[in-house]
Amino acid sequence: MEPSAALTPTSYLVLGLVGATGPVTSYELKQIVANSIGNFWPFPHSQLYAEPTRLVRAGLLNEKAETSGRRRRHYTITSDGRRALVDWLAEPAQEPSEIRDLGLLKLFFLSQADPHLRHKLALEQRASHEASLRDIEILHAAISNVADPWQRKALEVGARFQRLAVDFWGEVADELKPARRR
Amino acid sequence: MEPSAALTPTSYLVLGLVGATGPVTSYELKQIVANSIGNFWPFPHSQLYAEPTRLVRAGLLNEKAETSGRRRRHYTITSDGRRALVDWLAEPAQEPSEIRDLGLLKLFFLSQADPHLRHKLALEQRASHEASLRDIEILHAAISNVADPWQRKALEVGARFQRLAVDFWGEVADELKPARRR
DNA sequence: GGGTACATGTAATCAGTTACATGATTTA
DNA sequence: TAAATCATGTAACTGATTACATGTACCC
């Protein structure tokens, strides 16, 4: 009954997914994540097994294990769990966004890189973000009829960011090859 | 001499900063991070104490401790460290970008929130990103003459993302209040 | 000269990551 | 029926977070 210290983002991810979809197994959570938020906020599948266990212990989820065959565990949200989720949704999100990008970290130290490799890095990054953008667009099209509209909307941020990154690295590439410009 | 397993992003952050600035203490690393990449990729200061210790053990940094007073430890990069840094900069960064944003996570589950609170969430998020954008712009202006140009450029991504987020949440707010649109 | 803020670090805990491992299904 | 591949999970490790703790300088 005690509020179990503090819930992590992973907790709320699981809580929200279980709350939205009814009885699910960890494997199904994994699938859902891979086709949605996992595109820009990865959660390793082991967490999607570990976290429900914690939430059950905290009284926020119910677990119903199959008694034969694969003995999968199906989770549903409890009333305490629903309350925790709704409370969290109601309170303002003050933590600032985080962007973790190794390419950006390299840009940060670009002055220390071999000059010949700088332009190459920019082109590689642009290409990589272009590929990510295509992936997200394909995914977005594929889920256009199934998922919750707000889930689709959230996915859009991923696509927009990838576009931003493509433009950005394009500019960086240009700045690194000024002689090449017309 | 062994390459010490694998270096984390935090390792490269420290390696790059020490490589760029010469002898620094953990506290100075903390300051630098706070005024730059820490704006969108936070590294708690305890890591900036722990990580140099690891890098010294791996032979990538040198440590020189003061013998009196505060006994601060000043770090410099070794030739092995410089080589590790340059090698890392040369190899392509394939790991995809990550965006971690609790506001987006809430959007993801917005259908499960009290309808009265949805519009409020959007407005709060927009305001919050506006504030972040202002902070970054102030910072960007403040460092315009000091920092490495590529470090400034990297910071721009943070600003652009905040602008993207302001626009995005503005749209969400509009969609949540269609009746209000004249 | 006591308080307050800055500076510098360590300790404890735990989430998160990586790696391993085995059970079911499909397919060639 | 062997071999992939998908499905389902656990174990071990350690980086990351949180909290604590003390030292130094400044200011009122």
Coordinates of C-alpha atoms (C1' of nucleotides) in Angstrom, one line a residue:
Chain A
M1 CA 0.0 0.0 0.0
E2 CA 2.9 2.3 0.6
P3 CA 3.8 4.4 -2.5
S4 CA 7.0 2.4 -3.0
A5 CA 9.5 5.2 -2.9
A6 CA 9.6 6.7 -6.4
L7 CA 8.7 5.4 -9.8
T8 CA 11.2 5.7 -12.7
P9 CA 10.3 6.7 -16.3
T10 CA 10.5 3.0 -17.0
S11 CA 7.9 2.4 -14.4
Y12 CA 5.5 4.8 -16.0
L13 CA 6.2 3.5 -19.4
V14 CA 5.1 0.0 -18.3
L15 CA 2.2 1.3 -16.2
G16 CA 0.9 3.4 -19.1
L17 CA 1.3 0.6 -21.6
V18 CA -0.4 -1.9 -19.4
G19 CA -3.1 0.6 -18.5
A20 CA -3.7 1.3 -22.2
T21 CA -3.8 -2.3 -23.5
G22 CA -5.2 -4.5 -20.8
P23 CA -3.6 -7.9 -20.1
V24 CA -0.1 -8.0 -21.7
T25 CA 3.0 -10.1 -21.4
S26 CA 6.5 -8.6 -21.3
Y27 CA 7.1 -9.8 -24.8
E28 CA 4.1 -7.9 -26.0
L29 CA 5.4 -4.8 -24.2
K30 CA 8.6 -5.2 -26.0
Q31 CA 6.9 -5.3 -29.4
I32 CA 4.8 -2.2 -28.6
V33 CA 7.9 -0.3 -27.5
A34 CA 9.9 -1.4 -30.6
N35 CA 7.2 0.0 -32.8
S36 CA 6.7 3.3 -31.0
I37 CA 8.6 5.1 -28.3
G38 CA 11.5 2.7 -28.6
N39 CA 12.5 4.5 -31.8
F40 CA 13.9 7.4 -29.9
W41 CA 13.9 6.3 -26.3
P42 CA 15.1 2.7 -26.1
F43 CA 14.2 0.4 -23.3
P44 CA 16.1 -2.9 -23.3
H45 CA 13.8 -5.9 -23.2
S46 CA 15.2 -7.1 -19.9
Q47 CA 13.7 -4.0 -18.3
L48 CA 10.4 -4.9 -19.6
Y49 CA 10.7 -8.1 -17.7
A50 CA 12.2 -6.7 -14.5
E51 CA 10.0 -3.6 -14.2
P52 CA 6.6 -5.4 -14.1
T53 CA 8.0 -7.6 -11.3
R54 CA 8.7 -4.4 -9.3
L55 CA 5.3 -2.9 -10.1
V56 CA 3.6 -6.1 -8.9
R57 CA 5.5 -6.0 -5.7
A58 CA 4.5 -2.3 -5.3
G59 CA 0.8 -3.3 -5.8
L60 CA 0.4 -1.3 -9.0
L61 CA 0.1 -4.3 -11.4
N62 CA -1.5 -7.7 -11.1
E63 CA 0.2 -10.8 -12.4
K64 CA -1.5 -13.8 -13.8
A65 CA 0.8 -16.6 -14.8
E66 CA -0.1 -19.3 -17.3
T67 CA -0.1 -22.7 -15.5
S68 CA 1.2 -24.7 -18.5
G69 CA 3.2 -24.4 -21.6
R70 CA 5.1 -21.1 -21.7
R71 CA 4.0 -20.0 -18.4
R72 CA 3.9 -16.4 -19.6
R73 CA 2.9 -13.8 -17.1
H74 CA 0.1 -11.5 -18.1
Y75 CA -0.1 -8.2 -16.4
T76 CA -3.0 -5.9 -15.7
I77 CA -3.2 -2.6 -13.9
T78 CA -4.6 -2.4 -10.4
S79 CA -6.7 0.5 -9.1
D80 CA -3.7 1.7 -7.2
G81 CA -1.7 1.5 -10.4
R82 CA -4.3 3.4 -12.3
R83 CA -4.3 6.1 -9.6
A84 CA -0.5 6.4 -9.7
L85 CA -0.6 6.7 -13.5
V86 CA -3.4 9.4 -13.5
D87 CA -1.7 11.3 -10.7
W88 CA 1.6 11.3 -12.6
L89 CA -0.2 12.5 -15.8
A90 CA -1.8 15.3 -13.8
E91 CA 1.4 16.7 -12.3
P92 CA 3.6 19.0 -14.3
A93 CA 6.7 17.4 -16.0
Q94 CA 9.5 19.7 -14.9
E95 CA 12.5 17.6 -15.8
P96 CA 14.1 19.0 -19.0
S97 CA 14.4 16.9 -22.1
E98 CA 17.5 15.0 -22.8
I99 CA 19.2 14.4 -26.1
R100 CA 21.9 11.8 -26.1
D101 CA 23.7 11.6 -29.4
L102 CA 27.2 10.3 -29.9
G103 CA 27.5 12.2 -33.1
L104 CA 26.9 15.4 -31.3
L105 CA 29.5 14.5 -28.7
K106 CA 32.0 14.0 -31.6
L107 CA 31.1 17.3 -33.0
F108 CA 31.8 18.8 -29.7
F109 CA 35.4 17.6 -29.9
L110 CA 35.7 18.0 -33.7
S111 CA 38.6 20.4 -33.4
Q112 CA 40.6 17.6 -32.0
A113 CA 39.9 15.3 -34.9
D114 CA 42.0 14.8 -38.0
P115 CA 40.9 17.6 -40.4
H116 CA 40.5 15.1 -43.2
L117 CA 37.9 13.2 -41.2
R118 CA 35.7 16.0 -40.2
H119 CA 33.8 16.4 -43.4
K120 CA 33.4 12.6 -43.5
L121 CA 31.9 12.6 -40.1
A122 CA 29.3 15.2 -41.0
L123 CA 28.3 13.3 -44.1
E124 CA 28.0 10.1 -42.2
Q125 CA 25.9 11.7 -39.6
R126 CA 23.6 13.2 -42.2
A127 CA 23.2 9.9 -43.9
S128 CA 22.5 8.1 -40.6
H129 CA 19.8 10.6 -39.7
E130 CA 18.3 10.3 -43.1
A131 CA 18.0 6.6 -42.6
S132 CA 16.4 7.0 -39.2
L133 CA 14.0 9.4 -40.7
R134 CA 13.0 7.0 -43.4
D135 CA 12.5 4.2 -40.8
I136 CA 10.3 6.4 -38.7
E137 CA 8.2 7.5 -41.6
I138 CA 7.7 3.9 -42.7
L139 CA 6.7 3.0 -39.2
H140 CA 4.4 6.0 -38.9
A141 CA 2.6 5.0 -42.0
A142 CA 2.3 1.4 -40.9
I143 CA 0.7 2.3 -37.6
S144 CA -1.5 5.1 -38.9
N145 CA -4.7 3.1 -38.4
V146 CA -4.0 1.1 -35.3
A147 CA -2.5 3.1 -32.5
D148 CA -3.8 5.7 -30.3
P149 CA -3.7 9.2 -31.9
W150 CA -1.5 10.7 -29.2
Q151 CA 0.9 7.9 -29.5
R152 CA 1.2 8.6 -33.2
K153 CA 1.6 12.3 -32.4
A154 CA 4.4 11.6 -29.9
L155 CA 6.2 9.6 -32.6
E156 CA 6.1 12.7 -34.8
V157 CA 8.6 14.3 -32.5
G158 CA 11.1 11.6 -33.4
A159 CA 10.6 12.3 -37.1
R160 CA 10.9 16.0 -36.7
F161 CA 14.0 15.7 -34.7
Q162 CA 15.6 13.5 -37.4
R163 CA 14.7 16.1 -40.0
L164 CA 16.3 18.7 -37.8
A165 CA 19.4 16.6 -37.6
V166 CA 19.6 16.0 -41.3
D167 CA 19.5 19.8 -41.9
F168 CA 21.9 20.5 -39.2
W169 CA 24.6 18.0 -40.4
G170 CA 24.1 19.3 -43.9
E171 CA 25.0 22.7 -42.7
V172 CA 28.0 21.4 -40.8
A173 CA 29.1 19.5 -43.9
D174 CA 28.9 22.7 -45.9
E175 CA 30.9 24.7 -43.4
L176 CA 33.5 22.1 -43.5
K177 CA 33.9 22.3 -47.2
P178 CA 33.5 26.0 -48.0
A179 CA 35.7 25.8 -51.0
R180 CA 33.3 23.3 -52.6
R181 CA 30.4 25.8 -52.4
R182 CA 29.7 26.9 -56.0
Chain B
M1 CA 48.2 -0.8 -21.9
E2 CA 45.2 -3.0 -22.6
P3 CA 42.4 -1.0 -24.1
S4 CA 40.4 -1.3 -20.9
A5 CA 37.3 -3.1 -22.2
A6 CA 35.0 -0.4 -23.6
L7 CA 34.7 3.3 -22.9
T8 CA 31.3 4.8 -22.2
P9 CA 30.0 8.1 -23.6
T10 CA 31.0 9.6 -20.2
S11 CA 34.5 8.4 -20.8
Y12 CA 34.7 10.2 -24.1
L13 CA 33.2 13.3 -22.7
V14 CA 35.9 13.5 -20.0
L15 CA 38.6 12.4 -22.4
G16 CA 37.6 15.1 -24.9
L17 CA 37.3 17.8 -22.4
V18 CA 40.6 17.1 -20.8
G19 CA 42.1 16.8 -24.2
A20 CA 40.8 20.1 -25.2
T21 CA 41.6 22.2 -22.1
G22 CA 44.8 20.8 -20.7
P23 CA 45.1 20.3 -16.9
V24 CA 41.6 20.4 -15.3
T25 CA 40.0 19.4 -12.1
S26 CA 36.7 17.6 -11.8
Y27 CA 35.1 20.7 -10.5
E28 CA 36.2 22.6 -13.7
L29 CA 34.8 19.8 -15.8
K30 CA 31.6 20.2 -14.0
Q31 CA 31.5 23.9 -14.8
I32 CA 32.3 23.3 -18.5
V33 CA 29.6 20.7 -18.8
A34 CA 27.1 22.9 -17.1
N35 CA 27.7 25.6 -19.6
S36 CA 27.6 23.4 -22.6
I37 CA 26.5 19.9 -23.3
G38 CA 25.0 19.5 -19.9
N39 CA 22.1 21.6 -21.2
F40 CA 20.7 18.7 -23.1
W41 CA 22.8 15.7 -21.9
P42 CA 23.2 15.9 -18.2
F43 CA 26.2 14.3 -16.4
P44 CA 25.9 14.4 -12.6
H45 CA 28.9 15.8 -11.0
S46 CA 29.7 12.6 -9.2
Q47 CA 30.5 11.0 -12.5
L48 CA 33.0 13.8 -13.3
Y49 CA 34.8 12.6 -10.2
A50 CA 34.5 8.9 -10.8
E51 CA 35.2 8.8 -14.5
P52 CA 38.7 10.4 -14.4
T53 CA 39.7 7.9 -11.8
R54 CA 38.8 5.1 -14.1
L55 CA 40.6 6.7 -17.0
V56 CA 43.7 7.1 -14.9
R57 CA 43.5 3.5 -14.1
A58 CA 43.2 2.7 -17.8
G59 CA 46.2 4.8 -18.6
L60 CA 44.3 7.4 -20.6
L61 CA 44.7 10.3 -18.2
N62 CA 47.5 11.5 -15.9
E63 CA 46.6 12.7 -12.4
K64 CA 48.6 15.2 -10.5
A65 CA 47.3 15.9 -7.0
E66 CA 48.0 19.0 -5.0
T67 CA 50.0 18.3 -2.0
S68 CA 48.5 20.9 0.3
G69 CA 45.3 22.8 0.8
R70 CA 42.4 21.4 -1.2
R71 CA 44.5 18.6 -2.7
R72 CA 42.6 18.9 -5.9
R73 CA 43.5 16.4 -8.6
H74 CA 44.5 17.9 -12.0
Y75 CA 44.1 15.7 -15.0
T76 CA 45.9 15.7 -18.3
I77 CA 45.5 13.4 -21.3
T78 CA 48.2 10.8 -22.0
S79 CA 49.3 9.8 -25.4
D80 CA 47.3 6.6 -25.1
G81 CA 44.3 8.8 -24.1
R82 CA 44.8 11.1 -27.1
R83 CA 45.0 8.1 -29.4
A84 CA 41.8 6.6 -28.0
L85 CA 40.1 9.9 -28.5
V86 CA 41.3 10.4 -32.0
D87 CA 40.4 6.8 -32.9
W88 CA 36.9 7.2 -31.5
L89 CA 36.4 10.5 -33.4
A90 CA 37.5 8.7 -36.6
E91 CA 35.1 5.8 -36.4
P92 CA 31.5 6.2 -37.5
A93 CA 28.9 6.9 -34.8
Q94 CA 26.3 4.3 -35.6
E95 CA 24.2 4.4 -32.4
P96 CA 21.0 6.2 -33.0
S97 CA 20.1 9.4 -31.2
E98 CA 18.1 9.2 -28.0
I99 CA 15.5 11.7 -26.9
R100 CA 14.3 11.2 -23.3
D101 CA 11.5 13.5 -22.4
L102 CA 8.9 12.8 -19.7
G103 CA 6.5 15.3 -21.3
L104 CA 6.5 13.1 -24.4
L105 CA 6.0 10.0 -22.3
K106 CA 2.9 11.7 -20.9
L107 CA 1.7 12.6 -24.3
F108 CA 2.0 9.0 -25.2
F109 CA -0.5 8.1 -22.5
L110 CA -2.6 11.2 -22.9
S111 CA -5.8 9.3 -23.7
Q112 CA -5.7 7.9 -20.2
A113 CA -5.5 11.3 -18.5
D114 CA -8.4 13.4 -17.3
P115 CA -9.6 15.3 -20.3
H116 CA -9.6 18.5 -18.4
L117 CA -5.9 18.2 -17.8
R118 CA -4.8 17.5 -21.3
H119 CA -4.8 21.0 -22.6
K120 CA -3.1 22.2 -19.4
L121 CA -0.3 19.6 -20.0
A122 CA 0.3 20.9 -23.5
L123 CA 0.5 24.5 -22.3
E124 CA 2.8 23.6 -19.5
Q125 CA 5.1 21.8 -21.8
R126 CA 5.2 24.6 -24.3
A127 CA 6.0 27.1 -21.6
S128 CA 8.7 24.8 -20.2
H129 CA 10.4 24.4 -23.6
E130 CA 10.2 28.2 -24.1
A131 CA 12.0 28.7 -20.9
S132 CA 14.7 26.2 -21.8
L133 CA 15.1 27.9 -25.2
R134 CA 15.6 31.2 -23.5
D135 CA 18.2 29.7 -21.2
I136 CA 20.1 28.2 -24.1
E137 CA 20.0 31.4 -26.0
I138 CA 21.4 33.4 -23.1
L139 CA 24.1 30.8 -22.6
H140 CA 24.9 30.8 -26.3
A141 CA 25.3 34.5 -26.3
A142 CA 27.5 34.4 -23.2
I143 CA 30.0 31.9 -24.6
S144 CA 30.0 33.3 -28.2
N145 CA 33.5 34.6 -27.8
V146 CA 35.2 31.9 -25.7
A147 CA 34.4 28.4 -26.7
D148 CA 35.5 26.3 -29.5
P149 CA 33.3 27.0 -32.6
W150 CA 32.2 23.4 -32.9
Q151 CA 31.2 23.3 -29.3
R152 CA 29.0 26.3 -30.0
K153 CA 27.6 24.6 -33.0
A154 CA 26.7 21.5 -31.0
L155 CA 24.9 23.7 -28.5
E156 CA 22.7 24.9 -31.4
V157 CA 21.1 21.6 -31.7
G158 CA 19.8 22.0 -28.2
A159 CA 18.3 25.3 -29.1
R160 CA 16.8 24.0 -32.3
F161 CA 15.2 21.1 -30.5
Q162 CA 13.7 23.4 -28.0
R163 CA 12.2 25.5 -30.8
L164 CA 10.8 22.3 -32.4
A165 CA 9.3 21.3 -29.0
V166 CA 7.7 24.8 -28.6
D167 CA 6.1 24.5 -32.0
F168 CA 5.0 20.9 -31.4
W169 CA 3.3 21.5 -28.1
G170 CA 1.7 24.6 -29.5
E171 CA 0.1 22.4 -32.1
V172 CA -0.9 19.8 -29.6
A173 CA -2.5 22.6 -27.5
D174 CA -4.5 23.7 -30.5
E175 CA -5.7 20.3 -31.3
L176 CA -6.9 19.9 -27.8
K177 CA -8.9 23.1 -27.9
P178 CA -10.4 23.1 -31.4
A179 CA -13.4 25.1 -30.2
R180 CA -11.2 27.9 -29.2
R181 CA -9.9 28.5 -32.7
R182 CA -11.8 31.4 -34.0
Chain C
dG1 C1' 32.4 35.3 13.9
dG2 C1' 28.6 33.1 12.3
dG3 C1' 26.0 32.1 8.4
dT4 C1' 25.7 31.1 3.6
dA5 C1' 27.2 29.8 -0.7
dC6 C1' 30.7 27.7 -3.3
dA7 C1' 33.9 23.8 -3.8
dT8 C1' 35.3 19.0 -3.6
dG9 C1' 34.7 14.7 -2.8
dT10 C1' 32.9 9.7 -1.1
dA11 C1' 29.4 6.1 -0.1
dA12 C1' 25.5 3.4 -0.9
dT13 C1' 22.2 1.9 -3.7
dC14 C1' 20.0 0.3 -7.8
dA15 C1' 18.4 0.9 -12.4
dG16 C1' 20.1 -0.3 -16.6
dT17 C1' 23.0 -2.8 -19.7
dT18 C1' 25.1 -6.9 -21.5
dA19 C1' 25.4 -11.4 -21.8
dC20 C1' 23.8 -15.8 -21.3
dA21 C1' 20.4 -19.6 -21.6
dT22 C1' 16.6 -22.4 -22.7
dG23 C1' 11.9 -23.3 -24.6
dA24 C1' 8.7 -23.1 -28.5
dT25 C1' 7.7 -22.7 -33.6
dT26 C1' 8.3 -22.5 -38.1
dT27 C1' 10.6 -23.8 -42.3
dA28 C1' 13.6 -26.1 -45.5
Chain D
dT1 C1' 14.6 -33.6 -38.1
dA2 C1' 17.8 -30.1 -38.2
dA3 C1' 18.3 -25.5 -38.2
dA4 C1' 16.9 -21.1 -37.8
dT5 C1' 14.2 -17.9 -35.7
dC6 C1' 11.1 -16.3 -32.4
dA7 C1' 9.8 -16.0 -27.6
dT8 C1' 10.8 -15.7 -22.7
dG9 C1' 13.3 -15.2 -19.2
dT10 C1' 17.6 -14.8 -15.5
dA11 C1' 22.3 -13.5 -13.9
dA12 C1' 26.1 -10.7 -13.3
dC13 C1' 28.1 -6.5 -13.4
dT14 C1' 28.8 -1.7 -13.2
dG15 C1' 27.7 2.9 -14.5
dA16 C1' 24.6 6.3 -12.9
dT17 C1' 21.9 8.5 -9.5
dT18 C1' 21.1 10.1 -4.9
dA19 C1' 22.5 11.3 -0.7
dC20 C1' 25.7 12.6 2.4
dA21 C1' 29.7 15.0 4.3
dT22 C1' 33.3 18.2 5.0
dG23 C1' 36.3 22.1 3.6
dT24 C1' 37.1 26.8 2.2
dA25 C1' 35.9 31.5 1.2
dC26 C1' 33.2 35.3 1.4
dC27 C1' 29.8 38.7 3.4
dC28 C1' 26.9 40.9 6.8

